[in-house]
Amino acid sequence: MTIRALIADDEPLARALVRAFLATHTDVQVLAEVDNGLDAARCIQDLVPDLVFLDIHMPKLTGLEVLQLTGLRRGVIFTTAYDQHALAAFDLHAVDYLLKPFSQERFDAAMHRASQLLREGAPAVERLMAAQALKRVLVREGSELRVLPLDEVEYIEAQADYVAFRHAGRDHLKAQRISELEAQLDPRQFVRVHRSFIVNLRQLQAVERTESNGHAVRLRSGKRIPVSRSGHERLLGVL
Amino acid sequence: MHPLLKNPRGLATYLLAWVLAGCALAVAWVQAPAEWIWVLGFLLPIALLTGMSALSMYSICRSFPLRPAKWMSTLSRRAAAAALLALLVSGATALWNATGALWGRDGLVTLTPVAWLAFVGIQTVVFALSALMHDALLAQQAIQVATATEAQASLLAREMEIKVLRQQIDPHFLFNSLNSISSLIQFDPAAARAMTIDLAQFFRQTLGLGERERIRLGEELELVQHYLAIEQRRLGDKLRLSIDVEAACRMAYLPPLVLQPLVENAIKHGVRQLDLGGLIELSARHPGNRLALCVSNPVDALATRDATGVGQGLRHLRSRLQTQYGELAFVDVESTADRFTVQISLPWQT
């Protein structure tokens, strides 16, 4: 079985080194090399590689964000020179990674572990991702992928099997369940105020009473969003 | 204790001055040669006593330092102390004069009531002056202490700065460069060697220059060249450079590591983030009596700016230049949609 691999690193020499270390791994076929996080996310979605060499520190999207946004959970080998926060998270969740500069032996060991996990799934990466709060989301705009900074998203609305991110007066759809998304967001900033709505507290203007003795939130844009009883409790809990 | 009492030579000089003052007064006083012995016998011990008593104003001045908010109470305390001391010394003077009886005289000298009044007055003035001089002495001591503290503080600040400079050596940069070298060893050993040397020179100079207060711009540029050579290998053709330095500027002095962090920012937050990279422009000019530096880089017009790193670096640079030049250094930042420019203007020093 050939392993189809993607190399994501913004430095040409670093990518060349991974290719060189792969020379002895004849079962690996390199599908593509990319030099930024957004292209990495695109390639992961379009080419569906078995194995990704993923640098943490890349332009546009970090390696961790690439995983968050693509939902990729297996077949990842992180490479990094020095990212204290990421390394602490890796150690916490027992995720394997390659510290630059690394040796052929260390590289081979990581390959060995990764190819085993390819078949079994990687609970460590799953745990790591569960612990990261989402900061940006990847949405499709026509055939193009676009990155939305969540800070600038006003609210999120469930629409059947999709969620719609309201950003700069426009809705951006993404195929995801709202409860699944809610779990990935920072609970201090994003509150599920209603079965169908999550609001960004940074955009909050006021909490109002409705005529029927319920609640609603008014956002800076003037938009009013209904608040359920349990949603109101969650809101009070955070505020 | 009074500082003079700890200094025998100073004390001797001080008392000698009082003896001379006594003698001077005697010269004015004596009219007949026969009186010399009596007048001197009377005046010299009193002069010494006055001198010693004047020193006691020191403890008054120290216990009740002059404060603008309480000048009434501090001044009245000094006046009361001076008058009291004058009375005590005058009493002692009267007793001393009375010892003239041992030689069968009314007193060592003859003093009229007016003379007594003048005597007490002079004593009061002497003690008041003494208070004044001690206040001046204390103020000077306070200034000395303050200066010493300030010198120590600036020394500490400098040590801190060197520490910060050392921390500025970005571990991310170091380890990524080593990774690049590790890669080059296989494909281009000569380039690997060149990069090793650039990296070594960069670190050596950063450590060496960081410890000096002023360096020539030429030295800083050399450091920047090593840094750029490394980055150019790492980024390939993404990094393009235009360096334009007036020849005279190379000899100008400035604090170390002013340009390097700017160039580092220009790469990290500018060129690196762009798909196609871009051009970094670096220039140094000598307009009038100033040194004008400029670093400019393209930025991604579409990306949301993560300016925290840039802001911190610039704040740090601003405060460094301000502590060294005060109001004479300027740092101007111009940020447009697709370009970021930092201009620095310093007094010209060669």
PDB file of C-alpha atoms in Angstrom, chain B residues 179-284:
ATOM      1  CA  ASN B 179      17.237  22.930  10.282  1.00  0.00           C
ATOM      2  CA  SER B 180      17.999  24.753   7.037  1.00  0.00           C
ATOM      3  CA  ILE B 181      21.685  24.006   7.483  1.00  0.00           C
ATOM      4  CA  SER B 182      20.857  20.366   8.160  1.00  0.00           C
ATOM      5  CA  SER B 183      18.990  20.350   4.846  1.00  0.00           C
ATOM      6  CA  LEU B 184      21.694  22.205   2.907  1.00  0.00           C
ATOM      7  CA  ILE B 185      24.420  19.818   4.076  1.00  0.00           C
ATOM      8  CA  GLN B 186      22.933  17.254   1.732  1.00  0.00           C
ATOM      9  CA  PHE B 187      22.136  19.414  -1.288  1.00  0.00           C
ATOM     10  CA  ASP B 188      24.721  22.167  -1.154  1.00  0.00           C
ATOM     11  CA  PRO B 189      27.515  21.679   1.389  1.00  0.00           C
ATOM     12  CA  ALA B 190      29.211  24.969   0.455  1.00  0.00           C
ATOM     13  CA  ALA B 191      25.996  26.881   1.122  1.00  0.00           C
ATOM     14  CA  ALA B 192      25.598  25.002   4.399  1.00  0.00           C
ATOM     15  CA  ARG B 193      29.038  26.182   5.445  1.00  0.00           C
ATOM     16  CA  ALA B 194      28.325  29.771   4.400  1.00  0.00           C
ATOM     17  CA  MET B 195      25.074  29.735   6.357  1.00  0.00           C
ATOM     18  CA  THR B 196      26.794  28.318   9.438  1.00  0.00           C
ATOM     19  CA  ILE B 197      29.282  31.179   9.283  1.00  0.00           C
ATOM     20  CA  ASP B 198      26.545  33.784   8.816  1.00  0.00           C
ATOM     21  CA  LEU B 199      24.673  32.345  11.774  1.00  0.00           C
ATOM     22  CA  ALA B 200      27.787  32.319  13.951  1.00  0.00           C
ATOM     23  CA  GLN B 201      28.693  35.889  12.951  1.00  0.00           C
ATOM     24  CA  PHE B 202      25.165  37.080  13.576  1.00  0.00           C
ATOM     25  CA  PHE B 203      25.086  35.680  17.095  1.00  0.00           C
ATOM     26  CA  ARG B 204      28.614  36.784  17.909  1.00  0.00           C
ATOM     27  CA  GLN B 205      27.902  40.337  16.816  1.00  0.00           C
ATOM     28  CA  THR B 206      24.517  40.473  18.500  1.00  0.00           C
ATOM     29  CA  LEU B 207      26.121  39.501  21.793  1.00  0.00           C
ATOM     30  CA  GLY B 208      29.153  41.741  21.282  1.00  0.00           C
ATOM     31  CA  LEU B 209      27.363  44.858  20.049  1.00  0.00           C
ATOM     32  CA  GLY B 210      24.541  44.527  22.568  1.00  0.00           C
ATOM     33  CA  GLU B 211      26.970  45.213  25.370  1.00  0.00           C
ATOM     34  CA  ARG B 212      28.154  48.528  23.930  1.00  0.00           C
ATOM     35  CA  GLU B 213      26.353  51.789  24.409  1.00  0.00           C
ATOM     36  CA  ARG B 214      26.970  53.147  20.916  1.00  0.00           C
ATOM     37  CA  ILE B 215      28.120  51.481  17.732  1.00  0.00           C
ATOM     38  CA  ARG B 216      28.724  52.705  14.211  1.00  0.00           C
ATOM     39  CA  LEU B 217      25.898  52.221  11.759  1.00  0.00           C
ATOM     40  CA  GLY B 218      28.387  50.290   9.603  1.00  0.00           C
ATOM     41  CA  GLU B 219      28.691  47.679  12.363  1.00  0.00           C
ATOM     42  CA  GLU B 220      24.939  47.376  12.699  1.00  0.00           C
ATOM     43  CA  LEU B 221      24.620  46.997   8.929  1.00  0.00           C
ATOM     44  CA  GLU B 222      27.168  44.200   8.954  1.00  0.00           C
ATOM     45  CA  LEU B 223      25.043  42.381  11.533  1.00  0.00           C
ATOM     46  CA  VAL B 224      21.908  43.003   9.482  1.00  0.00           C
ATOM     47  CA  GLN B 225      23.669  41.656   6.356  1.00  0.00           C
ATOM     48  CA  HIS B 226      24.447  38.378   8.121  1.00  0.00           C
ATOM     49  CA  TYR B 227      20.869  38.196   9.320  1.00  0.00           C
ATOM     50  CA  LEU B 228      19.502  38.862   5.834  1.00  0.00           C
ATOM     51  CA  ALA B 229      21.873  36.349   4.252  1.00  0.00           C
ATOM     52  CA  ILE B 230      20.418  33.662   6.534  1.00  0.00           C
ATOM     53  CA  GLU B 231      16.833  34.712   5.872  1.00  0.00           C
ATOM     54  CA  GLN B 232      17.462  34.821   2.156  1.00  0.00           C
ATOM     55  CA  ARG B 233      18.570  31.218   2.201  1.00  0.00           C
ATOM     56  CA  ARG B 234      15.546  30.239   4.289  1.00  0.00           C
ATOM     57  CA  LEU B 235      12.983  32.137   2.245  1.00  0.00           C
ATOM     58  CA  GLY B 236      14.536  31.751  -1.174  1.00  0.00           C
ATOM     59  CA  ASP B 237      13.435  34.299  -3.783  1.00  0.00           C
ATOM     60  CA  LYS B 238      10.532  35.457  -1.606  1.00  0.00           C
ATOM     61  CA  LEU B 239      12.873  37.932   0.046  1.00  0.00           C
ATOM     62  CA  ARG B 240      14.110  40.792  -2.121  1.00  0.00           C
ATOM     63  CA  LEU B 241      16.243  43.623  -0.811  1.00  0.00           C
ATOM     64  CA  SER B 242      17.051  47.194  -1.595  1.00  0.00           C
ATOM     65  CA  ILE B 243      19.695  48.676   0.680  1.00  0.00           C
ATOM     66  CA  ASP B 244      20.598  52.308   0.166  1.00  0.00           C
ATOM     67  CA  VAL B 245      23.011  53.816   2.681  1.00  0.00           C
ATOM     68  CA  GLU B 246      24.776  57.163   2.239  1.00  0.00           C
ATOM     69  CA  ALA B 247      28.491  56.552   2.696  1.00  0.00           C
ATOM     70  CA  ALA B 248      28.892  59.085   5.527  1.00  0.00           C
ATOM     71  CA  CYS B 249      26.166  57.364   7.548  1.00  0.00           C
ATOM     72  CA  ARG B 250      28.293  54.261   8.063  1.00  0.00           C
ATOM     73  CA  MET B 251      30.480  56.236  10.474  1.00  0.00           C
ATOM     74  CA  ALA B 252      27.542  57.647  12.485  1.00  0.00           C
ATOM     75  CA  TYR B 253      26.987  56.362  15.998  1.00  0.00           C
ATOM     76  CA  LEU B 254      23.731  54.938  17.318  1.00  0.00           C
ATOM     77  CA  PRO B 255      22.652  52.472  20.012  1.00  0.00           C
ATOM     78  CA  PRO B 256      23.107  48.818  19.008  1.00  0.00           C
ATOM     79  CA  LEU B 257      20.329  46.652  17.596  1.00  0.00           C
ATOM     80  CA  VAL B 258      18.076  49.449  16.360  1.00  0.00           C
ATOM     81  CA  LEU B 259      17.883  48.304  12.730  1.00  0.00           C
ATOM     82  CA  GLN B 260      18.040  44.550  13.220  1.00  0.00           C
ATOM     83  CA  PRO B 261      14.711  44.189  15.086  1.00  0.00           C
ATOM     84  CA  LEU B 262      13.034  46.359  12.426  1.00  0.00           C
ATOM     85  CA  VAL B 263      14.357  44.159   9.626  1.00  0.00           C
ATOM     86  CA  GLU B 264      13.314  41.081  11.598  1.00  0.00           C
ATOM     87  CA  ASN B 265       9.752  42.450  11.916  1.00  0.00           C
ATOM     88  CA  ALA B 266       9.712  43.342   8.228  1.00  0.00           C
ATOM     89  CA  ILE B 267      10.408  39.711   7.379  1.00  0.00           C
ATOM     90  CA  LYS B 268       8.332  38.026  10.076  1.00  0.00           C
ATOM     91  CA  HIS B 269       5.173  40.091   9.724  1.00  0.00           C
ATOM     92  CA  GLY B 270       5.640  41.235   6.142  1.00  0.00           C
ATOM     93  CA  VAL B 271       7.486  39.265   3.476  1.00  0.00           C
ATOM     94  CA  ARG B 272       7.006  35.898   5.148  1.00  0.00           C
ATOM     95  CA  GLN B 273       3.218  36.210   5.159  1.00  0.00           C
ATOM     96  CA  LEU B 274       2.990  36.954   1.433  1.00  0.00           C
ATOM     97  CA  ASP B 275       2.649  34.194  -1.149  1.00  0.00           C
ATOM     98  CA  LEU B 276       5.022  35.911  -3.509  1.00  0.00           C
ATOM     99  CA  GLY B 277       7.173  37.548  -0.850  1.00  0.00           C
ATOM    100  CA  GLY B 278       8.241  41.122  -1.481  1.00  0.00           C
ATOM    101  CA  LEU B 279      10.801  43.878  -1.340  1.00  0.00           C
ATOM    102  CA  ILE B 280      12.297  45.196   1.882  1.00  0.00           C
ATOM    103  CA  GLU B 281      13.734  48.670   1.536  1.00  0.00           C
ATOM    104  CA  LEU B 282      16.353  49.869   3.974  1.00  0.00           C
ATOM    105  CA  SER B 283      17.890  53.302   3.806  1.00  0.00           C
ATOM    106  CA  ALA B 284      20.118  55.606   5.855  1.00  0.00           C
TER     107      ALA B 284
END
